Coordinates of C-alpha atoms in Angstrom, one line a residue:
Chain A
M313 CA -22.6 -27.8 -81.7
T314 CA -25.3 -25.2 -81.2
Y315 CA -23.8 -21.8 -80.6
F316 CA -25.1 -18.7 -78.8
N317 CA -23.1 -15.5 -78.2
I318 CA -24.0 -13.0 -75.5
D319 CA -26.1 -10.8 -77.9
E320 CA -28.1 -13.8 -79.0
I321 CA -28.7 -14.8 -75.4
H322 CA -30.0 -11.4 -74.5
K323 CA -32.5 -11.5 -77.3
L324 CA -33.9 -15.0 -76.5
N325 CA -37.5 -15.1 -75.3
H326 CA -37.8 -15.2 -71.5
L327 CA -38.8 -18.8 -71.1
Y328 CA -36.2 -20.2 -73.6
K329 CA -33.5 -18.1 -71.9
I330 CA -34.3 -19.2 -68.3
N331 CA -34.5 -22.9 -69.4
L332 CA -31.1 -22.5 -71.3
I333 CA -29.1 -20.6 -68.7
N334 CA -30.5 -22.6 -65.7
S335 CA -29.5 -25.8 -67.4
C336 CA -26.0 -24.8 -68.6
A337 CA -24.0 -24.8 -65.3
G338 CA -24.6 -28.6 -64.7
F339 CA -26.5 -30.7 -62.2
K340 CA -27.7 -28.9 -59.0
S341 CA -28.5 -29.9 -55.5
A342 CA -32.2 -30.4 -54.6
N343 CA -33.1 -29.2 -51.1
L344 CA -36.1 -28.0 -49.2
I345 CA -35.4 -25.1 -46.9
A346 CA -37.9 -24.9 -44.0
T347 CA -38.4 -22.0 -41.7
K348 CA -40.8 -20.7 -39.1
S349 CA -41.7 -17.1 -38.3
N350 CA -41.9 -15.7 -34.8
E351 CA -45.7 -16.0 -35.2
N352 CA -45.3 -19.8 -35.8
N353 CA -46.1 -19.6 -39.5
T354 CA -44.1 -22.4 -41.2
N355 CA -42.7 -22.2 -44.7
V356 CA -40.9 -24.7 -47.0
A357 CA -39.5 -24.0 -50.4
I358 CA -37.4 -25.9 -52.9
F359 CA -33.9 -24.6 -53.7
S360 CA -31.4 -25.8 -56.3
S361 CA -28.6 -23.5 -55.2
V362 CA -27.4 -24.9 -51.9
I363 CA -23.6 -25.2 -52.0
H364 CA -20.7 -26.4 -49.8
L365 CA -18.6 -23.4 -48.7
G366 CA -16.2 -25.1 -46.2
S367 CA -15.8 -27.8 -43.6
A368 CA -14.1 -25.9 -40.7
P369 CA -16.3 -24.2 -39.7
P370 CA -19.0 -26.3 -41.5
L371 CA -20.7 -23.7 -43.8
L372 CA -23.3 -24.0 -46.6
G373 CA -24.6 -21.2 -48.8
F374 CA -27.5 -20.6 -51.1
I375 CA -28.6 -18.0 -53.6
L376 CA -31.8 -16.1 -53.3
R377 CA -33.4 -14.1 -56.0
P378 CA -35.1 -11.1 -54.6
T379 CA -38.2 -11.3 -56.7
S380 CA -38.6 -15.1 -56.5
V381 CA -41.0 -17.3 -54.6
P382 CA -38.9 -18.2 -51.5
R383 CA -39.0 -14.6 -50.2
N384 CA -40.8 -15.9 -47.0
T385 CA -37.8 -18.2 -46.5
Y386 CA -35.5 -15.2 -46.4
E387 CA -37.8 -13.1 -44.1
N388 CA -38.1 -15.9 -41.6
I389 CA -34.3 -16.5 -41.6
M390 CA -33.6 -12.8 -41.0
E391 CA -36.3 -12.6 -38.3
T392 CA -35.3 -15.8 -36.4
G393 CA -31.7 -16.6 -37.4
Y394 CA -32.5 -20.3 -38.0
Y395 CA -33.6 -22.7 -40.9
T396 CA -33.3 -26.3 -41.9
I397 CA -32.0 -27.9 -45.1
N398 CA -33.7 -31.2 -46.1
H399 CA -32.8 -33.3 -49.0
V400 CA -35.3 -34.0 -51.7
H401 CA -35.6 -37.8 -52.4
E402 CA -37.4 -39.9 -54.9
K403 CA -40.7 -40.2 -53.0
I404 CA -41.2 -36.5 -52.5
I405 CA -40.0 -34.9 -55.7
K406 CA -43.5 -34.0 -56.9
D407 CA -44.5 -32.3 -53.6
A408 CA -41.0 -30.7 -53.3
H409 CA -41.3 -29.2 -56.8
H410 CA -44.8 -27.9 -56.0
T411 CA -43.4 -25.7 -53.3
S412 CA -42.1 -23.5 -56.2
A413 CA -45.7 -22.3 -56.7
K414 CA -46.3 -18.7 -55.5
Y415 CA -48.3 -19.1 -52.3
D416 CA -49.1 -16.2 -50.1
S417 CA -47.0 -16.0 -46.9
S418 CA -50.1 -16.8 -44.8
I419 CA -50.3 -20.3 -46.4
S420 CA -47.8 -22.9 -45.4
E421 CA -46.6 -25.2 -48.1
F422 CA -46.7 -28.0 -45.4
D423 CA -50.5 -27.6 -45.5
V424 CA -51.0 -27.8 -49.3
T425 CA -48.6 -30.7 -49.9
N426 CA -48.0 -34.1 -48.2
L427 CA -44.7 -32.8 -46.8
E428 CA -44.8 -32.9 -43.0
T429 CA -42.9 -31.0 -40.4
I430 CA -41.0 -32.7 -37.6
Y431 CA -39.3 -30.9 -34.7
K432 CA -36.1 -32.3 -33.2
N433 CA -34.0 -31.6 -30.2
N434 CA -35.6 -28.2 -29.5
F435 CA -34.3 -26.7 -32.7
F436 CA -36.5 -23.6 -33.6
A437 CA -37.2 -24.4 -37.3
P438 CA -39.0 -27.5 -38.5
F439 CA -37.4 -30.2 -40.4
V440 CA -39.1 -32.1 -43.3
Q441 CA -40.1 -35.5 -42.1
D442 CA -38.5 -38.6 -43.7
C443 CA -35.8 -36.7 -45.6
P444 CA -32.6 -38.9 -45.6
I445 CA -30.5 -35.9 -44.6
Q446 CA -31.7 -33.1 -42.4
I447 CA -29.5 -30.1 -41.4
A448 CA -30.1 -27.5 -38.7
M449 CA -28.7 -24.2 -39.8
K450 CA -27.8 -20.9 -38.1
F451 CA -27.6 -17.8 -40.2
V452 CA -24.1 -16.3 -40.4
E453 CA -23.8 -13.6 -43.0
E454 CA -25.2 -12.5 -46.4
Y455 CA -23.7 -10.9 -49.5
D456 CA -25.6 -8.7 -51.9
I457 CA -24.5 -9.6 -55.4
K458 CA -24.3 -6.3 -57.2
S459 CA -24.3 -7.7 -60.8
N460 CA -27.8 -9.0 -60.6
N461 CA -29.4 -8.2 -57.2
T462 CA -29.3 -11.7 -55.8
K463 CA -28.1 -12.6 -52.4
L464 CA -25.7 -15.3 -51.2
V465 CA -27.0 -16.4 -47.8
I466 CA -24.4 -18.3 -45.6
G467 CA -25.2 -20.4 -42.6
E468 CA -23.3 -22.7 -40.2
I469 CA -24.4 -26.3 -39.7
Q470 CA -25.6 -26.7 -36.1
E471 CA -26.9 -30.3 -36.2
L472 CA -26.7 -33.0 -38.9
Y473 CA -29.0 -36.0 -39.2
I474 CA -28.1 -38.7 -41.7
K475 CA -30.1 -41.9 -42.4
D476 CA -27.7 -44.6 -41.1
K477 CA -27.1 -46.7 -44.2
L478 CA -25.9 -43.6 -46.2
L479 CA -23.0 -42.9 -43.9
K480 CA -19.8 -44.7 -44.8
D481 CA -16.8 -45.5 -42.5
D482 CA -14.7 -42.5 -43.8
G483 CA -17.5 -39.9 -43.4
F484 CA -18.6 -40.1 -47.1
I485 CA -22.4 -39.8 -47.4
D486 CA -23.6 -42.0 -50.3
L487 CA -26.4 -39.8 -51.7
S488 CA -27.5 -42.5 -54.1
E489 CA -28.4 -44.9 -51.3
G490 CA -30.8 -42.3 -50.1
K491 CA -32.3 -41.9 -53.6
I492 CA -31.5 -38.3 -53.3
A493 CA -32.5 -36.1 -56.3
T494 CA -30.4 -33.7 -58.4
I495 CA -32.0 -30.9 -60.5
N496 CA -31.4 -30.2 -64.2
G497 CA -32.5 -26.7 -65.1
L498 CA -35.7 -25.3 -63.7
N499 CA -37.8 -28.5 -63.6
G500 CA -35.9 -31.6 -64.5
Y501 CA -35.2 -34.2 -61.8
A502 CA -32.9 -37.2 -61.7
I503 CA -32.0 -39.8 -59.0
P504 CA -28.3 -40.6 -59.7
T505 CA -26.6 -43.9 -59.1
L506 CA -23.0 -43.6 -57.8
K507 CA -20.6 -44.8 -60.4
E508 CA -17.1 -44.4 -59.0
R509 CA -15.2 -43.0 -56.1
F510 CA -11.6 -42.0 -56.8
E511 CA -8.5 -41.9 -54.5
Y512 CA -6.8 -38.7 -53.5
Q513 CA -4.9 -37.5 -56.5
R514 CA -1.2 -36.9 -56.5
P515 CA 0.9 -35.6 -59.4
I516 CA 2.2 -38.3 -61.8
R517 CA 5.9 -39.0 -61.1
Chain B
M1429 CA -30.5 -41.6 -38.0
T1430 CA -26.9 -40.8 -37.2
Y1431 CA -26.6 -37.5 -35.4
F1432 CA -23.8 -34.9 -35.2
N1433 CA -23.9 -31.6 -33.4
I1434 CA -21.6 -28.7 -34.2
D1435 CA -19.2 -29.6 -31.3
E1436 CA -18.9 -33.2 -32.5
I1437 CA -18.3 -32.0 -36.1
H1438 CA -15.5 -29.7 -34.9
K1439 CA -13.8 -32.7 -33.2
L1440 CA -14.0 -35.1 -36.1
N1441 CA -10.7 -36.0 -37.7
H1442 CA -9.8 -34.0 -40.8
L1443 CA -10.5 -36.5 -43.5
Y1444 CA -13.8 -37.7 -42.0
K1445 CA -14.9 -34.2 -41.6
I1446 CA -14.2 -33.1 -45.2
N1447 CA -15.8 -36.2 -46.6
L1448 CA -18.9 -35.6 -44.4
I1449 CA -19.4 -31.9 -44.9
N1450 CA -18.5 -32.0 -48.6
S1451 CA -21.2 -34.7 -49.1
C1452 CA -24.0 -33.2 -47.0
A1453 CA -25.2 -30.4 -49.3
G1454 CA -26.3 -32.7 -52.1
F1455 CA -25.2 -33.4 -55.6
K1456 CA -22.8 -30.9 -57.2
S1457 CA -22.0 -29.8 -60.7
A1458 CA -18.8 -31.2 -62.4
N1459 CA -16.9 -28.7 -64.5
L1460 CA -13.4 -28.1 -65.8
I1461 CA -12.3 -24.5 -65.6
A1462 CA -9.7 -23.8 -68.2
T1463 CA -7.5 -20.7 -68.3
K1464 CA -4.4 -19.3 -69.9
S1465 CA -1.8 -16.9 -68.5
N1466 CA -0.5 -13.9 -70.5
E1467 CA 2.7 -16.1 -70.9
N1468 CA 0.5 -18.7 -72.6
N1469 CA 0.7 -21.2 -69.8
T1470 CA -2.6 -23.2 -69.8
N1471 CA -4.3 -24.6 -66.8
V1472 CA -7.3 -26.7 -66.2
A1473 CA -8.8 -27.8 -62.9
I1474 CA -12.0 -29.5 -61.7
F1475 CA -14.6 -27.6 -59.8
S1476 CA -17.7 -28.8 -58.1
S1477 CA -19.0 -25.4 -57.1
V1478 CA -20.1 -23.8 -60.3
I1479 CA -23.6 -22.4 -59.8
H1480 CA -26.3 -20.5 -61.8
L1481 CA -26.7 -17.0 -60.5
G1482 CA -29.1 -15.5 -63.0
S1483 CA -30.2 -15.5 -66.6
A1484 CA -30.4 -11.8 -67.5
P1485 CA -27.5 -11.1 -67.6
P1486 CA -26.4 -14.7 -67.8
L1487 CA -24.1 -15.1 -64.8
L1488 CA -22.4 -18.1 -63.2
G1489 CA -20.4 -18.2 -60.0
F1490 CA -18.0 -20.6 -58.4
I1491 CA -16.3 -20.9 -55.0
L1492 CA -12.5 -20.8 -54.6
R1493 CA -10.7 -21.9 -51.5
P1494 CA -7.6 -19.8 -51.1
T1495 CA -5.3 -22.7 -50.1
S1496 CA -6.7 -25.2 -52.6
V1497 CA -5.3 -26.5 -55.8
P1498 CA -6.9 -24.3 -58.4
R1499 CA -5.0 -21.3 -57.3
N1500 CA -3.5 -21.0 -60.8
T1501 CA -7.0 -20.8 -62.2
Y1502 CA -7.7 -17.7 -60.0
E1503 CA -4.4 -16.0 -60.9
N1504 CA -5.0 -16.5 -64.6
I1505 CA -8.6 -15.2 -64.4
M1506 CA -7.4 -12.1 -62.5
E1507 CA -4.6 -11.5 -65.0
T1508 CA -6.5 -12.0 -68.2
G1509 CA -10.2 -11.6 -67.3
Y1510 CA -11.3 -14.7 -69.2
Y1511 CA -11.9 -18.4 -68.5
T1512 CA -13.9 -21.3 -69.9
I1513 CA -16.3 -23.7 -68.1
N1514 CA -16.5 -27.2 -69.7
H1515 CA -18.7 -30.0 -68.5
V1516 CA -17.2 -33.3 -67.2
H1517 CA -18.8 -36.2 -69.1
E1518 CA -18.5 -40.0 -68.7
K1519 CA -15.5 -40.5 -70.9
I1520 CA -13.3 -38.0 -69.1
I1521 CA -14.2 -38.4 -65.4
K1522 CA -10.9 -40.0 -64.5
D1523 CA -8.7 -37.4 -66.2
A1524 CA -11.0 -34.6 -64.9
H1525 CA -10.6 -35.8 -61.4
H1526 CA -6.9 -36.1 -61.7
T1527 CA -6.7 -32.3 -62.3
S1528 CA -7.2 -32.1 -58.5
A1529 CA -3.6 -33.2 -58.0
K1530 CA -1.3 -30.4 -56.9
Y1531 CA 0.8 -29.6 -59.9
D1532 CA 3.2 -26.7 -60.0
S1533 CA 1.9 -23.7 -62.0
S1534 CA 4.6 -24.4 -64.7
I1535 CA 3.0 -27.7 -65.5
S1536 CA -0.2 -27.7 -67.5
E1537 CA -2.8 -30.4 -66.6
F1538 CA -3.4 -30.6 -70.3
D1539 CA 0.1 -32.1 -70.7
V1540 CA -0.3 -34.7 -67.9
T1541 CA -3.8 -36.0 -68.9
N1542 CA -5.6 -36.9 -72.1
L1543 CA -7.6 -33.7 -71.9
E1544 CA -7.0 -31.5 -75.0
T1545 CA -7.3 -27.8 -75.5
I1546 CA -9.3 -26.4 -78.3
Y1547 CA -9.5 -22.7 -79.3
K1548 CA -12.7 -21.3 -80.8
N1549 CA -13.8 -18.0 -82.3
N1550 CA -10.7 -16.1 -81.1
F1551 CA -11.7 -16.5 -77.4
F1552 CA -8.5 -16.0 -75.3
A1553 CA -8.9 -19.0 -73.0
P1554 CA -8.8 -22.6 -74.2
F1555 CA -11.9 -24.9 -74.1
V1556 CA -11.6 -28.6 -73.2
Q1557 CA -12.1 -30.6 -76.4
D1558 CA -15.2 -32.9 -76.8
C1559 CA -17.0 -31.5 -73.7
P1560 CA -20.8 -31.5 -74.5
I1561 CA -21.1 -28.0 -73.1
Q1562 CA -18.4 -25.4 -73.4
I1563 CA -18.9 -21.9 -72.0
A1564 CA -16.7 -18.8 -72.6
M1565 CA -16.7 -16.6 -69.5
K1566 CA -15.7 -13.1 -68.7
F1567 CA -14.8 -12.2 -65.1
V1568 CA -17.3 -9.7 -63.6
E1569 CA -16.7 -9.4 -59.8
E1570 CA -15.6 -11.4 -56.7
Y1571 CA -16.7 -11.5 -53.1
D1572 CA -14.4 -12.4 -50.2
I1573 CA -16.4 -14.6 -47.9
K1574 CA -15.4 -13.4 -44.4
S1575 CA -16.6 -16.4 -42.4
N1576 CA -14.0 -18.8 -44.0
N1577 CA -11.7 -16.9 -46.4
T1578 CA -13.2 -18.3 -49.6
K1579 CA -14.1 -16.3 -52.6
L1580 CA -17.2 -16.2 -54.8
V1581 CA -16.0 -15.5 -58.3
I1582 CA -18.7 -14.3 -60.7
G1583 CA -18.5 -14.3 -64.5
E1584 CA -20.8 -13.5 -67.4
I1585 CA -21.4 -16.0 -70.2
Q1586 CA -19.9 -14.6 -73.5
E1587 CA -20.4 -17.7 -75.7
L1588 CA -22.2 -21.0 -75.2
Y1589 CA -21.6 -24.2 -77.2
I1590 CA -24.0 -27.1 -76.7
K1591 CA -23.9 -30.5 -78.4
D1592 CA -26.9 -30.4 -80.7
K1593 CA -28.9 -33.4 -79.4
L1594 CA -28.9 -32.1 -75.8
L1595 CA -30.7 -28.8 -76.6
K1596 CA -34.5 -29.1 -76.6
D1597 CA -37.1 -26.9 -78.3
D1598 CA -37.8 -24.8 -75.2
G1599 CA -34.2 -24.1 -74.4
F1600 CA -33.8 -27.0 -71.8
I1601 CA -30.5 -28.7 -72.0
D1602 CA -30.8 -32.4 -71.2
L1603 CA -27.6 -33.0 -69.3
S1604 CA -28.3 -36.8 -69.2
E1605 CA -28.1 -37.0 -73.0
G1606 CA -24.6 -35.7 -72.8
K1607 CA -23.7 -38.3 -70.1
I1608 CA -22.7 -35.3 -68.0
A1609 CA -21.4 -36.1 -64.5
T1610 CA -22.5 -34.9 -61.0
I1611 CA -20.2 -35.0 -58.0
N1612 CA -21.0 -36.5 -54.6
G1613 CA -18.6 -35.3 -51.9
L1614 CA -14.9 -34.9 -52.7
N1615 CA -14.5 -37.9 -55.0
G1616 CA -17.8 -39.6 -55.9
Y1617 CA -19.1 -39.4 -59.5
A1618 CA -22.5 -40.3 -61.0
I1619 CA -23.9 -40.0 -64.5
P1620 CA -27.6 -39.3 -63.9
T1621 CA -30.5 -40.3 -66.0
L1622 CA -33.3 -37.7 -66.3
K1623 CA -36.4 -39.0 -64.6
E1624 CA -39.0 -36.3 -64.9
R1625 CA -39.7 -32.8 -66.0
F1626 CA -42.5 -31.0 -64.2
E1627 CA -44.8 -28.2 -65.4
Y1628 CA -44.6 -24.7 -64.1
Q1629 CA -46.3 -24.8 -60.6
R1630 CA -49.3 -22.7 -59.7
P1631 CA -51.0 -22.6 -56.3
I1632 CA -53.7 -25.3 -55.8
R1633 CA -57.1 -23.6 -56.1

């Protein structure tokens, strides 16, 4: 196996290091977070850090780097309290990834890509059209992570839209049936095929 | 599309709700966190919440539910300061998933599964043998998430072992080449195949 200790990691060149450390935690979720400012400027940016925090209440979190691209996302969420989470699927991975380019806040990524907004049920923030899962989120709280100046942003699910065929009788959403993407590192994409679902595990004997 | 609002979500039966909300954020990482108490009791538990927090310093986080199985994991980390993160791969998904069963802290999941410990380079906590990525972690800090009583546990990478063929010239780790798993919901597993890596994105014009 190839081995790196912490001193060797610190000394790696920047690009090598961010590729390595961004890949090493495993596969990541692939979501577009869409927002709108009070002046009606829309914004959409790709995130690979959306995570499940709990089901009751239904909470999702994501990590925001202070110096990174999706700064407009954060400003709009703080200003309005609302955002949407939309799943990246096979047909839009190229446009979704392009939202990582550093556009000025006056430019909407919806205008420079084929991604389209859609408004539903009077929710303030736009959804991304045709995504197999679309989630309306309300900001709840944030934590400043001292050790590296990132933020954990937490929101509550307000509304959940799921393409019918993905939703199974027991509430399981089959992400594979929606050809939903997963992210490897900074820029690798896969469309996984579900292999197996296990039963609830009890101790042996 | 199937639609749920927050009131409908609150009223769902427990199992349906945890399947639904655990699936709705997208694909998740699949890792075994291994620890050892000061009395040499080992513990290993599956986690689907390990996330990348930053590369300089190299930090990973994971979410812990206070009432959930991997409580021993947390106690050992707090007691000793060390743990390992080991990637779940195709050959061990069944045993890895079985670590979610509620064993008493006196029983090591290494004893009731085919998972084996391996100690390397005098690191205190055991690694899981044959995992294509093995990471030695040192506890850094934790955050109590007020909105649902979970914890975000943050650690720094001390040592990183990667199966040689997965590591590319630019530091990218090809998780697919290691047949590394991703988790869908509470109990769905996939072994993704890398589809595409994109270039660094710059604004158009």
